[in-house]
Amino acid sequence: MVVLAKPAALEQISLVRSPSVEDNFGAGLPVVDLAADGASPFGYGSKRIGRNGDMGWLEYLLLAIDGASLSRSSPAPSSSLRDAANEYVGAMRGMARTVLEMVAEGLGVAPRGALADMVVGDGAASDQILRLNHYPPCPPLLQNLMPNCSPTGFGEHTDPQLISILHSNSTSGLQVALHHDADAGDHQWVTVPPDPASFLVIVGDSLQVMTNGRMRSVRHRVVANKLKSRVSMIYFGGPPLEQRIAPLRQLLVAGVGDGEEEEQSRYEEFTWGEYKKAAYLSRLGDNRLAPFHRQPPPVANPLA
Ligand SMILES: C=C1C[C@]23C[C@@]1(O)CC[C@H]2[C@@]12CC[C@H](O)[C@@](C)(C(=O)O1)[C@H]2[C@@H]3C(=O)O
Ligand SMILES: O=C(O)CCC(=O)C(=O)O
């Protein structure tokens, strides 16, 4: 996870709230009888996350991005939101390119656009999402009165894509797990200090596979703040559906001398379309990469 400074171009972008958002949470106080609704898969959602029973103390907008701008079929509620979102997406795509190029360069992969082109390449039918989350405050006193007021804003999970770029207001709530491999429920959580002047880059499952585990996807969650609303915007950068998700060849052969075996892939091969399909059938907290982990080759028994 990397924190980047805020570029000047984004300073004028603000989150536009739809009337329904105002109606539901306008006073900053949670509404008890607000029905849970999931975005299906895009649009407005409240409390329900995904389709498999996950719930959180939030409302959100999920917007599909076709190429460099919002999908025409996206039910963006107003043109001012669409314009702001498109401008924001343009800036996020630029940042994703910069970061992914730096990753390739750092790993010694050429060309440096090898990863970036999958997500933001010209003409690539990549699979990107813009998500706007609003977590109303959940004061402890009200928690007893309102059974729906859960302190879990967004349950723990890793992001399936290559890269996510997160921007939030100054309300805390985001936490990351220190040891990814710990058993579920056994994580040590660290709060990410909120900073509206920064962007947080989150490594997704697909980048973990493409780097053969050199970069690790980050398990994270949001705990609802007791006093203040948290607002976050996340750009998720995924590749085209047919993109093969496998370790970059150069990483497997790097430094391999004559007669030496090249590094083995730690993962079964899959396409982004296959992974995405499996991801959307999973629960939020599932380890989605687990079914794709290759068994390590059996260790030879010297006594046999
Ligand atoms: C429970 C789910 C919500 C999610 C799809 C999934 O079945 C598992 C992955 C979830 C996630 C996490 C990161 C992003 O917020 C998201 C949009 C994504 O691509 O994968 C969400 C999905 C969602 O909210 O629909
Ligand atoms: O709101 C946040 O800070 C994080 C949200 C998140 O992890 C997500 O939308 O996938």
Coordinates of C-alpha atoms and ligand atoms in Angstrom, one line a residue:
M1 CA 0.0 0.0 0.0
V2 CA 1.4 3.4 -1.0
V3 CA 0.3 6.9 -0.1
L4 CA 0.5 9.5 -2.9
A5 CA 0.1 13.2 -2.8
K6 CA -3.0 14.8 -4.2
P7 CA -2.6 16.2 -7.8
A8 CA -3.9 19.8 -8.3
A9 CA -6.3 18.7 -11.1
L10 CA -8.5 16.9 -8.5
E11 CA -8.9 19.8 -6.1
Q12 CA -12.2 20.9 -7.7
I13 CA -13.8 17.5 -7.7
S14 CA -16.3 17.0 -4.9
L15 CA -18.8 14.2 -4.1
V16 CA -22.2 15.0 -5.4
R17 CA -25.0 13.6 -3.2
S18 CA -28.2 12.5 -4.8
P19 CA -31.6 13.5 -3.2
S20 CA -32.1 10.0 -2.0
V21 CA -28.8 10.1 -0.2
E22 CA -29.9 13.3 1.5
D23 CA -33.2 11.8 2.4
N24 CA -31.7 8.7 4.0
F25 CA -28.8 10.1 5.9
G26 CA -29.3 13.8 5.6
A27 CA -28.9 14.8 9.3
G28 CA -25.9 12.6 9.6
L29 CA -28.0 10.2 11.7
P30 CA -28.7 6.7 10.5
V31 CA -32.2 5.9 9.6
V32 CA -33.4 2.7 11.2
D33 CA -35.9 1.3 8.7
L34 CA -34.0 2.0 5.5
A35 CA -34.3 -1.1 3.4
A36 CA -31.2 -2.9 2.4
D37 CA -30.6 -2.7 -1.3
G38 CA -27.7 -4.0 -3.3
A39 CA -26.5 -2.4 -6.5
S40 CA -27.2 -4.9 -9.2
P41 CA -24.4 -4.8 -10.1
F42 CA -24.1 -1.0 -10.7
G43 CA -26.1 1.9 -9.3
Y44 CA -27.1 2.9 -5.8
G45 CA -26.8 0.4 -3.0
S46 CA -27.5 0.6 0.7
K47 CA -26.2 -1.8 3.4
R48 CA -26.2 -4.8 1.1
I49 CA -22.8 -5.5 -0.4
G50 CA -22.6 -7.9 -3.4
R51 CA -25.2 -10.6 -3.8
N52 CA -24.2 -13.1 -1.3
G53 CA -25.5 -11.9 2.1
D54 CA -22.8 -9.4 3.1
M55 CA -24.0 -6.3 4.9
G56 CA -22.3 -3.1 6.0
W57 CA -23.2 0.3 7.5
L58 CA -23.0 2.3 4.3
E59 CA -24.6 3.5 1.2
Y60 CA -22.8 3.7 -2.1
L61 CA -22.8 4.3 -5.8
L62 CA -21.1 1.8 -8.1
L63 CA -20.4 3.1 -11.5
A64 CA -19.1 1.1 -14.5
I65 CA -16.3 2.7 -16.6
D66 CA -16.1 1.9 -20.3
G67 CA -12.7 2.9 -21.6
A68 CA -11.9 6.3 -20.2
S69 CA -15.4 7.3 -19.0
L70 CA -18.6 6.2 -17.3
S71 CA -20.6 3.5 -19.1
R72 CA -23.5 4.9 -21.1
S73 CA -25.7 2.4 -19.4
S74 CA -24.7 3.6 -15.9
P75 CA -27.6 5.1 -14.1
A76 CA -25.6 8.2 -13.0
P77 CA -28.3 10.4 -11.4
S78 CA -27.2 13.7 -13.0
S79 CA -24.9 15.1 -15.6
S80 CA -22.9 17.1 -13.0
L81 CA -22.1 13.8 -11.3
R82 CA -21.2 12.2 -14.6
D83 CA -18.9 15.1 -15.5
A84 CA -17.2 15.1 -12.1
A85 CA -16.9 11.4 -12.2
N86 CA -15.4 11.3 -15.7
E87 CA -12.9 14.0 -14.8
Y88 CA -12.0 12.1 -11.7
V89 CA -11.7 8.8 -13.6
G90 CA -9.4 10.4 -16.1
A91 CA -7.1 11.5 -13.3
M92 CA -7.2 8.1 -11.6
R93 CA -6.3 6.3 -14.9
G94 CA -3.3 8.6 -15.1
M95 CA -2.3 7.8 -11.6
A96 CA -2.8 4.0 -12.2
R97 CA -0.6 4.2 -15.2
T98 CA 2.2 6.0 -13.3
V99 CA 2.0 3.5 -10.4
L100 CA 1.9 0.4 -12.5
E101 CA 4.8 1.6 -14.6
M102 CA 6.8 2.2 -11.5
V103 CA 5.9 -1.4 -10.3
A104 CA 7.1 -2.9 -13.6
E105 CA 10.3 -0.9 -13.5
G106 CA 10.9 -1.8 -9.9
L107 CA 10.5 -5.5 -10.7
G108 CA 12.8 -5.2 -13.8
V109 CA 10.0 -5.9 -16.2
A110 CA 10.1 -4.4 -19.8
P111 CA 8.4 -2.7 -21.4
R112 CA 7.5 -0.5 -18.4
G113 CA 3.9 -0.3 -19.7
A114 CA 3.4 -4.1 -19.5
L115 CA 1.1 -3.9 -16.5
A116 CA -0.3 -0.4 -17.1
D117 CA -1.4 -1.2 -20.6
M118 CA -3.7 -4.0 -19.4
V119 CA -5.7 -1.5 -17.3
V120 CA -5.4 1.9 -19.1
G121 CA -4.0 1.0 -22.5
D122 CA -5.4 2.8 -25.5
G123 CA -8.3 0.9 -26.8
A124 CA -8.1 -1.8 -24.1
A125 CA -11.6 -2.9 -23.1
S126 CA -10.5 -2.9 -19.5
D127 CA -12.8 -3.5 -16.6
Q128 CA -12.9 -0.5 -14.3
I129 CA -15.2 0.6 -11.6
L130 CA -15.7 3.9 -9.6
R131 CA -17.2 3.4 -6.2
L132 CA -18.4 6.2 -3.9
N133 CA -19.1 5.1 -0.3
H134 CA -20.8 7.0 2.5
Y135 CA -20.6 5.6 6.0
P136 CA -22.9 7.5 8.4
P137 CA -21.8 7.8 12.0
C138 CA -22.8 5.1 14.4
P139 CA -22.8 6.5 18.0
P140 CA -22.5 3.9 20.7
L141 CA -25.7 5.1 22.5
L142 CA -27.7 4.7 19.4
Q143 CA -26.3 1.2 18.7
N144 CA -28.6 -0.2 21.5
L145 CA -31.7 1.5 20.1
M146 CA -31.0 0.7 16.5
P147 CA -30.2 -3.0 15.8
N148 CA -29.2 -2.2 12.2
C149 CA -26.5 0.3 13.3
S150 CA -23.6 -2.0 12.8
P151 CA -20.0 -0.9 13.5
T152 CA -18.9 -2.9 10.4
G153 CA -18.9 -0.3 7.7
F154 CA -17.4 -2.5 5.0
G155 CA -16.3 -6.1 6.0
E156 CA -12.8 -7.3 5.5
H157 CA -11.8 -8.3 2.0
T158 CA -9.1 -8.1 -0.7
D159 CA -9.9 -6.4 -4.0
P160 CA -10.0 -8.7 -7.0
Q161 CA -8.5 -6.2 -9.6
L162 CA -4.9 -5.2 -10.2
I163 CA -5.0 -1.9 -8.4
S164 CA -7.4 0.2 -6.4
I165 CA -6.8 3.9 -5.7
L166 CA -8.7 5.2 -2.7
H167 CA -9.4 8.8 -1.6
S168 CA -11.4 9.7 1.5
N169 CA -12.4 12.6 3.6
S170 CA -10.8 13.2 7.0
T171 CA -12.9 10.6 8.9
S172 CA -11.0 7.5 10.0
G173 CA -12.3 4.0 9.7
L174 CA -10.2 2.2 7.1
Q175 CA -8.0 -0.6 8.6
V176 CA -5.5 -2.9 6.9
A177 CA -4.5 -6.4 8.1
L178 CA -0.9 -6.8 8.9
H179 CA -0.5 -10.5 8.3
H180 CA -2.5 -11.5 5.3
D181 CA -1.9 -15.2 5.9
A182 CA -3.4 -15.3 9.4
D183 CA -6.5 -17.4 9.9
A184 CA -9.7 -15.6 9.3
G185 CA -10.7 -13.5 12.3
D186 CA -7.1 -13.6 13.6
H187 CA -5.8 -10.5 11.9
Q188 CA -3.9 -7.7 13.5
W189 CA -5.6 -4.5 12.2
V190 CA -3.9 -1.2 11.8
T191 CA -5.9 2.0 11.2
V192 CA -4.9 4.0 8.1
P193 CA -4.8 7.7 9.1
P194 CA -7.3 9.5 6.9
D195 CA -5.9 12.2 4.8
P196 CA -8.0 14.0 2.2
A197 CA -4.8 15.3 0.6
S198 CA -3.5 11.8 -0.2
F199 CA -4.4 8.8 -2.3
L200 CA -3.9 5.2 -1.1
V201 CA -2.9 2.6 -3.6
I202 CA -4.1 -0.9 -2.8
V203 CA -2.6 -4.0 -4.5
G204 CA -5.3 -6.3 -5.7
D205 CA -5.4 -10.1 -6.2
S206 CA -4.6 -10.0 -9.9
L207 CA -1.4 -8.0 -9.3
Q208 CA -0.4 -10.5 -6.7
V209 CA -0.7 -13.3 -9.3
M210 CA 1.0 -11.3 -12.1
T211 CA 4.0 -10.7 -9.8
N212 CA 3.9 -14.3 -8.6
G213 CA 3.4 -13.2 -5.0
R214 CA 6.1 -10.5 -5.0
M215 CA 3.4 -8.0 -4.3
R216 CA 0.6 -9.1 -2.0
S217 CA -3.1 -8.1 -2.1
V218 CA -4.1 -6.2 1.0
R219 CA -6.9 -7.4 3.3
H220 CA -8.7 -4.3 4.5
R221 CA -12.0 -3.2 6.1
V222 CA -13.9 -0.2 7.3
V223 CA -15.1 0.3 10.8
A224 CA -17.9 2.8 11.1
N225 CA -16.9 6.0 12.9
K226 CA -18.9 6.7 16.0
L227 CA -19.2 10.4 15.5
K228 CA -18.5 11.5 11.9
S229 CA -19.5 10.5 8.4
R230 CA -16.8 8.8 6.3
V231 CA -16.9 9.4 2.5
S232 CA -14.5 7.5 0.2
M233 CA -14.1 7.2 -3.6
I234 CA -12.2 4.2 -5.0
Y235 CA -11.1 3.6 -8.5
F236 CA -10.7 -0.2 -9.2
G237 CA -8.5 -1.0 -12.2
G238 CA -9.1 -4.4 -13.8
P239 CA -7.9 -5.7 -17.2
P240 CA -10.1 -6.8 -20.2
L241 CA -12.2 -9.9 -19.4
E242 CA -10.1 -12.1 -21.7
Q243 CA -6.8 -11.1 -20.1
R244 CA -4.8 -14.1 -18.9
I245 CA -3.9 -13.6 -15.3
A246 CA -0.6 -15.4 -14.8
P247 CA 2.9 -14.4 -13.5
L248 CA 4.8 -12.2 -16.0
R249 CA 7.2 -14.4 -17.9
Q250 CA 10.1 -12.2 -17.2
L251 CA 9.7 -12.6 -13.5
L252 CA 9.8 -16.4 -13.8
V253 CA 13.0 -16.5 -15.8
A254 CA 14.8 -13.5 -14.2
G255 CA 18.3 -14.5 -12.9
V256 CA 17.9 -18.1 -14.1
G257 CA 21.3 -19.4 -15.1
D258 CA 22.2 -22.2 -17.6
G259 CA 20.8 -25.5 -16.5
E260 CA 18.8 -23.9 -13.6
E261 CA 15.1 -24.3 -13.3
E262 CA 12.9 -21.3 -13.8
E263 CA 10.6 -20.1 -11.1
Q264 CA 7.3 -21.9 -11.0
S265 CA 4.0 -20.1 -11.0
R266 CA 2.3 -20.3 -7.7
Y267 CA -1.1 -20.1 -9.3
E268 CA -3.3 -22.0 -11.7
E269 CA -3.9 -19.9 -14.8
F270 CA -7.2 -18.1 -15.3
T271 CA -8.6 -15.1 -17.2
W272 CA -9.9 -12.0 -15.5
G273 CA -13.4 -12.9 -16.7
E274 CA -13.2 -16.3 -14.9
Y275 CA -11.8 -14.8 -11.8
K276 CA -14.4 -12.0 -11.7
K277 CA -17.2 -14.6 -12.2
A278 CA -15.9 -16.6 -9.2
A279 CA -15.4 -13.5 -7.2
Y280 CA -18.9 -12.3 -7.6
L281 CA -20.2 -15.7 -6.3
S282 CA -18.0 -15.5 -3.2
R283 CA -18.6 -13.8 0.1
L284 CA -16.8 -10.6 0.8
G285 CA -14.3 -12.0 3.3
D286 CA -13.4 -15.2 1.3
N287 CA -9.9 -15.8 0.3
R288 CA -10.7 -15.7 -3.4
L289 CA -7.2 -16.7 -4.6
A290 CA -7.1 -19.9 -2.4
P291 CA -8.8 -22.1 -5.1
F292 CA -6.2 -21.0 -7.6
H293 CA -3.1 -21.7 -5.5
R294 CA -0.9 -24.4 -6.9
Q295 CA 0.1 -27.2 -4.6
P296 CA 3.9 -27.0 -4.0
P297 CA 5.7 -29.9 -5.7
P298 CA 6.2 -32.8 -3.3
V299 CA 9.6 -32.7 -1.5
A300 CA 11.8 -35.7 -2.5
N301 CA 12.4 -38.1 0.4
P302 CA 16.1 -38.7 0.6
L303 CA 15.5 -42.1 2.3
A304 CA 13.2 -43.4 -0.3
Ligands
LIG1 C1 -19.4 -9.6 -1.8 C2 -18.9 -9.1 -2.9 C3 -18.9 -7.6 -3.2 C4 -17.9 -7.5 -4.3 C5 -18.3 -8.7 -5.1 C6 -18.3 -9.8 -4.0 O1 -19.0 -11.0 -4.4 C7 -16.8 -10.1 -3.7 C8 -15.9 -8.9 -4.0 C9 -16.5 -7.6 -3.7 C10 -15.7 -6.4 -4.2 C11 -14.6 -5.8 -3.3 C12 -13.9 -4.6 -4.0 C13 -14.9 -3.7 -4.7 O2 -15.6 -2.9 -3.7 C14 -16.0 -4.5 -5.5 C15 -16.8 -3.5 -6.4 C16 -15.3 -5.5 -6.3 O3 -14.9 -5.5 -7.5 O4 -15.1 -6.7 -5.6 C17 -16.8 -5.4 -4.6 C18 -17.9 -6.2 -5.1 C19 -19.3 -5.4 -5.0 O5 -19.5 -4.6 -4.1 O6 -20.1 -5.7 -5.8
LIG2 O1 -14.3 3.1 2.1 C1 -13.2 2.7 2.3 O2 -12.3 3.4 2.8 C2 -12.8 1.4 1.7 C3 -13.9 0.7 0.9 C4 -13.6 -0.5 0.2 O3 -12.7 -1.3 0.7 C5 -14.3 -0.9 -1.0 O4 -15.2 -0.2 -1.4 O5 -14.0 -2.0 -1.6

